[in-house]
Short mmCIF file of C-alpha atoms and ligand atoms in Angstrom, two decimals:
data_model
loop_
_atom_site.label_atom_id
_atom_site.label_comp_id
_atom_site.label_asym_id
_atom_site.label_seq_id
_atom_site.Cartn_x
_atom_site.Cartn_y
_atom_site.Cartn_z
CA MET T 1 -112.55 144.04 158.58
CA ILE T 2 -109.44 142.01 157.82
CA ARG T 3 -110.48 138.50 156.82
CA ASN T 4 -107.10 136.87 157.29
CA PRO T 5 -105.34 138.76 160.09
CA ILE T 6 -101.67 138.12 160.71
CA PRO T 7 -100.63 137.24 164.27
CA TRP T 8 -98.24 140.00 165.38
CA PRO T 9 -95.51 139.20 167.93
CA ASP T 10 -96.30 139.23 171.65
CA GLY T 11 -99.99 139.84 171.10
CA ALA T 12 -99.45 143.26 169.50
CA ARG T 13 -102.54 144.83 167.95
CA CYS T 14 -100.66 146.18 164.94
CA ALA T 15 -97.21 146.78 163.51
CA VAL T 16 -95.83 150.26 162.94
CA ALA T 17 -92.92 151.15 160.68
CA ILE T 18 -92.07 154.83 160.42
CA THR T 19 -90.04 154.59 157.23
CA PHE T 20 -88.18 157.51 155.70
CA ASP T 21 -86.87 157.84 152.15
CA MET T 22 -83.80 160.08 152.19
CA ASP T 23 -83.70 161.13 148.55
CA ALA T 24 -81.81 164.41 149.18
CA ASP T 25 -80.81 166.09 145.90
CA SER T 26 -80.74 162.87 143.86
CA ILE T 27 -84.20 163.74 142.51
CA LEU T 28 -83.06 167.19 141.35
CA HIS T 29 -80.06 165.78 139.42
CA LEU T 30 -82.35 163.18 137.91
CA ALA T 31 -84.94 165.74 136.82
CA HIS T 32 -82.55 168.55 135.80
CA HIS T 33 -79.10 167.08 135.25
CA GLU T 34 -77.58 170.09 133.50
CA GLN T 35 -79.26 172.83 135.54
CA ALA T 36 -79.40 171.22 139.00
CA ASN T 37 -76.38 173.12 140.31
CA ASN T 38 -78.03 176.41 139.43
CA LYS T 39 -81.23 175.64 141.33
CA VAL T 40 -79.73 176.65 144.64
CA MET T 41 -82.86 177.12 146.74
CA THR T 42 -84.28 173.73 145.78
CA MET T 43 -80.87 172.17 146.38
CA SER T 44 -80.80 173.70 149.86
CA MET T 45 -84.28 172.38 150.62
CA LEU T 46 -83.32 168.87 149.52
CA ARG T 47 -79.99 168.90 151.39
CA TYR T 48 -81.98 169.64 154.56
CA ASP T 49 -82.47 165.84 154.44
CA PRO T 50 -78.95 164.76 155.47
CA GLU T 51 -77.86 168.00 157.13
CA VAL T 52 -80.74 168.71 159.53
CA ALA T 53 -83.62 166.27 159.35
CA VAL T 54 -81.85 162.91 159.63
CA PRO T 55 -79.87 163.97 162.74
CA ARG T 56 -83.14 165.23 164.26
CA LEU T 57 -85.06 162.07 163.41
CA VAL T 58 -82.45 159.65 164.74
CA ASP T 59 -82.46 161.67 167.98
CA LEU T 60 -86.25 161.44 168.07
CA PHE T 61 -86.23 157.69 167.51
CA ALA T 62 -83.61 157.28 170.25
CA GLU T 63 -85.77 159.31 172.63
CA PHE T 64 -88.69 156.91 172.05
CA GLY T 65 -86.46 153.82 172.00
CA ILE T 66 -87.47 152.64 168.52
CA LYS T 67 -85.46 151.33 165.53
CA GLN T 68 -86.71 152.05 162.04
CA THR T 69 -85.95 151.75 158.33
CA PHE T 70 -84.46 154.39 156.03
CA PHE T 71 -84.40 153.95 152.25
CA LEU T 72 -81.59 155.80 150.49
CA PRO T 73 -80.70 156.01 146.81
CA ALA T 74 -77.18 154.56 146.77
CA TRP T 75 -75.81 157.80 145.30
CA CYS T 76 -76.98 159.51 148.51
CA ILE T 77 -75.23 156.84 150.56
CA GLU T 78 -71.99 157.68 148.77
CA ARG T 79 -72.58 161.44 148.88
CA TYR T 80 -73.70 161.78 152.51
CA PRO T 81 -71.69 159.33 154.65
CA ALA T 82 -72.21 161.29 157.88
CA ALA T 83 -76.01 160.84 157.66
CA VAL T 84 -75.51 157.15 156.88
CA GLU T 85 -73.26 156.83 159.92
CA LEU T 86 -75.92 158.39 162.17
CA ILE T 87 -78.58 156.02 160.82
CA LEU T 88 -76.38 152.97 161.38
CA GLU T 89 -75.22 154.13 164.82
CA GLY T 90 -78.87 154.40 165.82
CA GLY T 91 -79.38 150.72 164.97
CA HIS T 92 -81.66 151.49 162.02
CA GLU T 93 -81.93 149.62 158.75
CA ILE T 94 -80.83 150.99 155.37
CA GLY T 95 -82.86 149.73 152.44
CA HIS T 96 -82.36 149.74 148.67
CA HIS T 97 -83.97 152.73 146.91
CA GLY T 98 -82.28 152.71 143.51
CA TYR T 99 -79.04 154.47 142.64
CA LEU T 100 -80.05 158.03 141.65
CA HIS T 101 -83.79 157.55 142.24
CA GLU T 102 -84.11 156.34 138.62
CA HIS T 103 -87.51 154.92 137.72
CA PRO T 104 -87.29 151.14 137.14
CA ASN T 105 -90.44 150.90 135.02
CA GLU T 106 -89.13 153.51 132.59
CA LEU T 107 -85.87 151.63 131.93
CA PRO T 108 -85.04 148.63 129.75
CA PRO T 109 -84.56 145.54 131.97
CA GLU T 110 -80.78 145.45 131.55
CA GLU T 111 -80.49 149.07 132.67
CA GLU T 112 -82.81 148.46 135.60
CA LEU T 113 -80.59 145.54 136.66
CA TYR T 114 -77.40 147.59 136.21
CA TRP T 115 -78.56 150.27 138.65
CA PHE T 116 -80.09 147.65 140.94
CA ASP T 117 -76.76 145.81 141.26
CA ARG T 118 -74.70 148.98 141.48
CA SER T 119 -76.87 150.05 144.43
CA ILE T 120 -76.42 146.72 146.18
CA ASP T 121 -72.64 147.08 145.86
CA ALA T 122 -72.76 150.57 147.38
CA ILE T 123 -74.93 149.37 150.28
CA VAL T 124 -72.57 146.46 151.00
CA LYS T 125 -69.63 148.85 150.95
CA ALA T 126 -71.25 151.35 153.31
CA THR T 127 -73.07 149.05 155.72
CA GLY T 128 -71.17 145.75 155.54
CA GLN T 129 -74.17 143.73 154.38
CA PRO T 130 -76.49 143.50 151.38
CA PRO T 131 -79.91 145.13 151.64
CA ARG T 132 -82.78 143.00 152.92
CA GLY T 133 -85.45 145.16 151.35
CA PHE T 134 -86.31 147.44 148.47
CA ARG T 135 -88.61 150.37 147.81
CA ALA T 136 -88.90 151.39 144.16
CA PRO T 137 -88.19 155.10 143.66
CA SER T 138 -91.54 156.91 143.27
CA TYR T 139 -93.25 153.49 143.56
CA ARG T 140 -92.18 152.77 139.95
CA PHE T 141 -91.87 148.99 140.39
CA SER T 142 -91.52 147.37 136.95
CA ALA T 143 -92.78 144.09 135.56
CA LYS T 144 -89.18 142.80 136.00
CA THR T 145 -88.43 144.18 139.46
CA LEU T 146 -89.66 141.11 141.31
CA ASP T 147 -87.36 138.89 139.22
CA PHE T 148 -84.36 140.96 140.34
CA LEU T 149 -85.47 140.90 143.99
CA VAL T 150 -85.75 137.10 143.85
CA GLN T 151 -82.48 136.62 141.93
CA ARG T 152 -80.52 138.80 144.34
CA GLY T 153 -82.07 137.24 147.42
CA LEU T 154 -83.83 140.25 148.92
CA SER T 155 -86.33 139.37 151.59
CA TYR T 156 -89.01 142.01 151.08
CA ASP T 157 -90.39 144.81 148.95
CA ALA T 158 -92.10 147.96 150.27
CA SER T 159 -93.31 149.63 147.05
CA LEU T 160 -96.81 148.28 146.44
CA MET T 161 -100.29 149.05 147.69
CA GLY T 162 -102.22 145.79 147.39
CA ASP T 163 -103.32 145.12 150.97
CA ASP T 164 -103.57 146.39 154.55
CA ILE T 165 -101.32 143.63 155.87
CA PRO T 166 -98.28 141.80 154.47
CA TYR T 167 -98.67 139.44 151.53
CA LEU T 168 -96.34 137.51 149.26
CA LEU T 169 -95.13 138.20 145.73
CA ASP T 170 -94.38 135.11 143.63
CA ASN T 171 -92.67 135.14 140.22
CA GLY T 172 -92.75 131.36 139.75
CA GLU T 173 -89.14 130.99 140.87
CA GLY T 174 -89.27 132.50 144.31
CA ARG T 175 -91.16 134.70 146.70
CA VAL T 176 -90.59 137.92 148.58
CA VAL T 177 -92.66 139.47 151.33
CA GLU T 178 -94.61 142.55 150.30
CA LEU T 179 -94.97 145.16 153.05
CA PRO T 180 -97.51 147.52 151.50
CA SER T 181 -98.37 151.13 152.12
CA HIS T 182 -100.49 153.65 150.20
CA TYR T 183 -100.63 157.26 149.05
CA ALA T 184 -102.45 158.59 152.11
CA MET T 185 -99.46 157.46 154.16
CA ASP T 186 -97.01 159.38 151.96
CA ASP T 187 -96.08 162.85 153.20
CA TRP T 188 -95.38 163.96 149.61
CA ALA T 189 -99.10 164.06 148.87
CA HIS T 190 -99.71 166.19 151.94
CA PHE T 191 -96.78 168.59 152.08
CA MET T 192 -94.54 168.71 149.01
CA VAL T 193 -94.07 172.12 147.45
CA ALA T 194 -91.15 172.43 145.02
CA ARG T 195 -91.66 174.55 141.95
CA ASP T 196 -88.47 173.23 140.29
CA LEU T 197 -89.76 169.67 140.62
CA GLY T 198 -93.32 170.40 139.60
CA TYR T 199 -94.98 169.69 142.96
CA MET T 200 -97.30 172.32 144.34
CA MET T 201 -99.39 170.74 147.08
CA PRO T 202 -101.46 173.22 149.07
CA ILE T 203 -99.73 174.28 152.27
CA LYS T 204 -101.43 172.79 155.31
CA ALA T 205 -100.81 172.68 159.03
CA PRO T 206 -98.77 169.71 160.32
CA SER T 207 -101.80 168.70 162.40
CA HIS T 208 -103.94 168.33 159.27
CA GLY T 209 -101.53 165.86 157.68
CA MET T 210 -101.10 164.21 161.05
CA ASP T 211 -104.87 163.70 161.36
CA VAL T 212 -104.65 161.40 158.35
CA PHE T 213 -101.69 159.44 159.73
CA ARG T 214 -103.29 159.17 163.18
CA GLU T 215 -106.61 157.94 161.84
CA GLU T 216 -104.77 155.40 159.70
CA PHE T 217 -102.97 154.25 162.85
CA ASP T 218 -106.17 154.05 164.92
CA ALA T 219 -107.72 151.80 162.25
CA ALA T 220 -104.59 149.63 162.03
CA TRP T 221 -104.61 149.29 165.82
CA ARG T 222 -108.32 148.48 165.95
CA TYR T 223 -108.30 145.86 163.21
CA GLY T 224 -104.78 144.41 163.29
CA GLY T 225 -103.24 146.18 160.31
CA LEU T 226 -99.80 147.21 159.20
CA TRP T 227 -99.01 150.93 159.39
CA ILE T 228 -96.11 151.99 157.18
CA SER T 229 -95.38 155.63 156.54
CA VAL T 230 -93.61 156.63 153.33
CA TRP T 231 -92.05 159.83 154.56
CA HIS T 232 -89.17 162.10 153.60
CA PRO T 233 -86.87 163.70 156.16
CA MET T 234 -87.04 167.11 154.44
CA LEU T 235 -90.84 167.10 154.81
CA MET T 236 -91.67 165.34 158.08
CA GLY T 237 -88.35 166.27 159.68
CA ARG T 238 -89.11 170.01 159.47
CA LEU T 239 -89.42 171.53 162.92
CA ALA T 240 -93.17 171.80 163.36
CA ARG T 241 -93.88 168.46 161.65
CA ALA T 242 -91.21 166.67 163.67
CA ALA T 243 -92.88 168.01 166.81
CA ALA T 244 -96.21 166.66 165.57
CA LEU T 245 -94.51 163.34 164.81
CA ALA T 246 -93.26 163.15 168.40
CA ASP T 247 -96.86 163.64 169.55
CA LEU T 248 -98.01 160.87 167.20
CA ILE T 249 -95.43 158.39 168.50
CA ALA T 250 -96.46 159.29 172.05
CA HIS T 251 -100.10 158.61 171.08
CA MET T 252 -99.13 155.23 169.64
CA GLN T 253 -97.08 154.23 172.65
CA HIS T 254 -99.83 155.40 174.99
CA LYS T 255 -102.35 153.14 173.23
CA GLY T 256 -100.05 150.19 173.86
CA LYS T 257 -99.62 146.78 172.21
CA VAL T 258 -97.97 148.34 169.19
CA TRP T 259 -95.02 146.60 167.57
CA PHE T 260 -92.59 149.28 166.35
CA ALA T 261 -90.24 147.50 163.99
CA LYS T 262 -87.80 147.79 161.15
CA LEU T 263 -89.19 146.41 157.91
CA GLU T 264 -86.53 143.68 157.87
CA ASP T 265 -87.88 142.45 161.22
CA ILE T 266 -91.48 142.54 160.00
CA ALA T 267 -90.47 140.56 156.90
CA ALA T 268 -88.63 138.04 159.08
CA HIS T 269 -91.72 137.68 161.27
CA VAL T 270 -93.92 137.08 158.22
CA LYS T 271 -91.55 134.38 156.98
CA LYS T 272 -91.55 132.77 160.42
CA VAL T 273 -95.34 132.56 160.81
CA VAL T 274 -95.66 131.29 157.23
CA ALA T 275 -92.96 128.65 157.81
CA ASP T 276 -94.43 127.39 161.08
CA GLY T 277 -97.92 127.31 159.59
CA THR T 278 -99.56 129.75 161.99
CA TRP T 279 -100.51 132.09 159.14
CA ASN T 280 -101.37 131.54 155.51
CA PRO T 281 -100.92 134.78 153.56
CA ARG T 282 -102.39 135.97 150.32
CA VAL T 283 -100.05 135.50 147.34
CA ASP T 284 -99.88 137.74 144.26
CA ARG T 285 -98.33 136.12 141.20
CA LEU T 286 -96.38 138.68 139.14
CA PRO T 287 -96.42 139.97 136.53
CA TYR T 288 -100.18 140.37 136.60
CA TYR T 289 -100.38 140.07 132.80
CA PRO T 290 -97.94 138.77 130.20
CA GLY T 291 -98.51 141.92 128.13
CA PRO T 292 -101.27 144.31 127.11
CA ILE T 293 -104.69 142.67 127.51
CA PRO T 294 -105.89 141.12 124.24
CA GLU T 295 -109.41 142.53 124.48
CA LEU T 296 -108.14 145.82 123.04
CA PRO T 297 -106.44 145.69 119.65
CA ARG T 298 -102.83 146.88 119.73
CA LYS T 299 -102.23 150.05 117.79
CA PRO T 300 -99.98 149.59 114.76
CA LYS T 301 -96.60 151.26 115.30
ZN1 ZN V 1 -87.63 158.30 147.07
#
């Protein structure tokens, strides 16, 4: 099924990265700057992220002996240092996820770069090292984002959906590893209900969402894929879903030959097997087009 499978370390069948994006209330301030403080219920639901879910998840990861990756908007890193401390104490990675969850592809390039650099500074200050990887808020990777990743020396991106295994992004001046996921692996699409933010997904049992994630895992395990969840502590860290997550990790560990890894370690592995010639990945040259395709006439402004 996969024509060019990547050799995973130690003969593993697949790689698993249970990644969490801790957006907390950044998204509410972004969507409703003036009124955010008056939307108390939604604020409480979003603050469940650092207050309840992250402590629970780091305990869960410790129980299973795995280290994972958390993406945090840098504003959340500054606002919620105790959650950051727990993540770092657990040996987990903190990745770049914008400053206030701003959308890169809706900003002029200089503004995108301003927030990109401001976030790097905040991550260095909080963790002692620059981020190795990036996930664009709401997947809104712009035509310039790769340039900034290359210029600032990040090793990988985890925003795109172009394959079932890692591939490379090339802008003509450098390359970063792409560690792709897709919408079915995002808990938002399964569970997010927030009237103030405009999301009204039908309520479903944790097991129904988990069926999707488990079947995705079984296919990755069977064919040698890369399984990356794009989850949010306030959704998957809720009590019943966290219990279902524990069952899923147990299922994965029971199957065996699964490489649980931080994304920075997966990216490092990709670079290693490319450098030593044991694997030749697919390369996407970005941007895909220099502008709007010429076959359609541009509308006069
Ligand atoms: Zn996010």
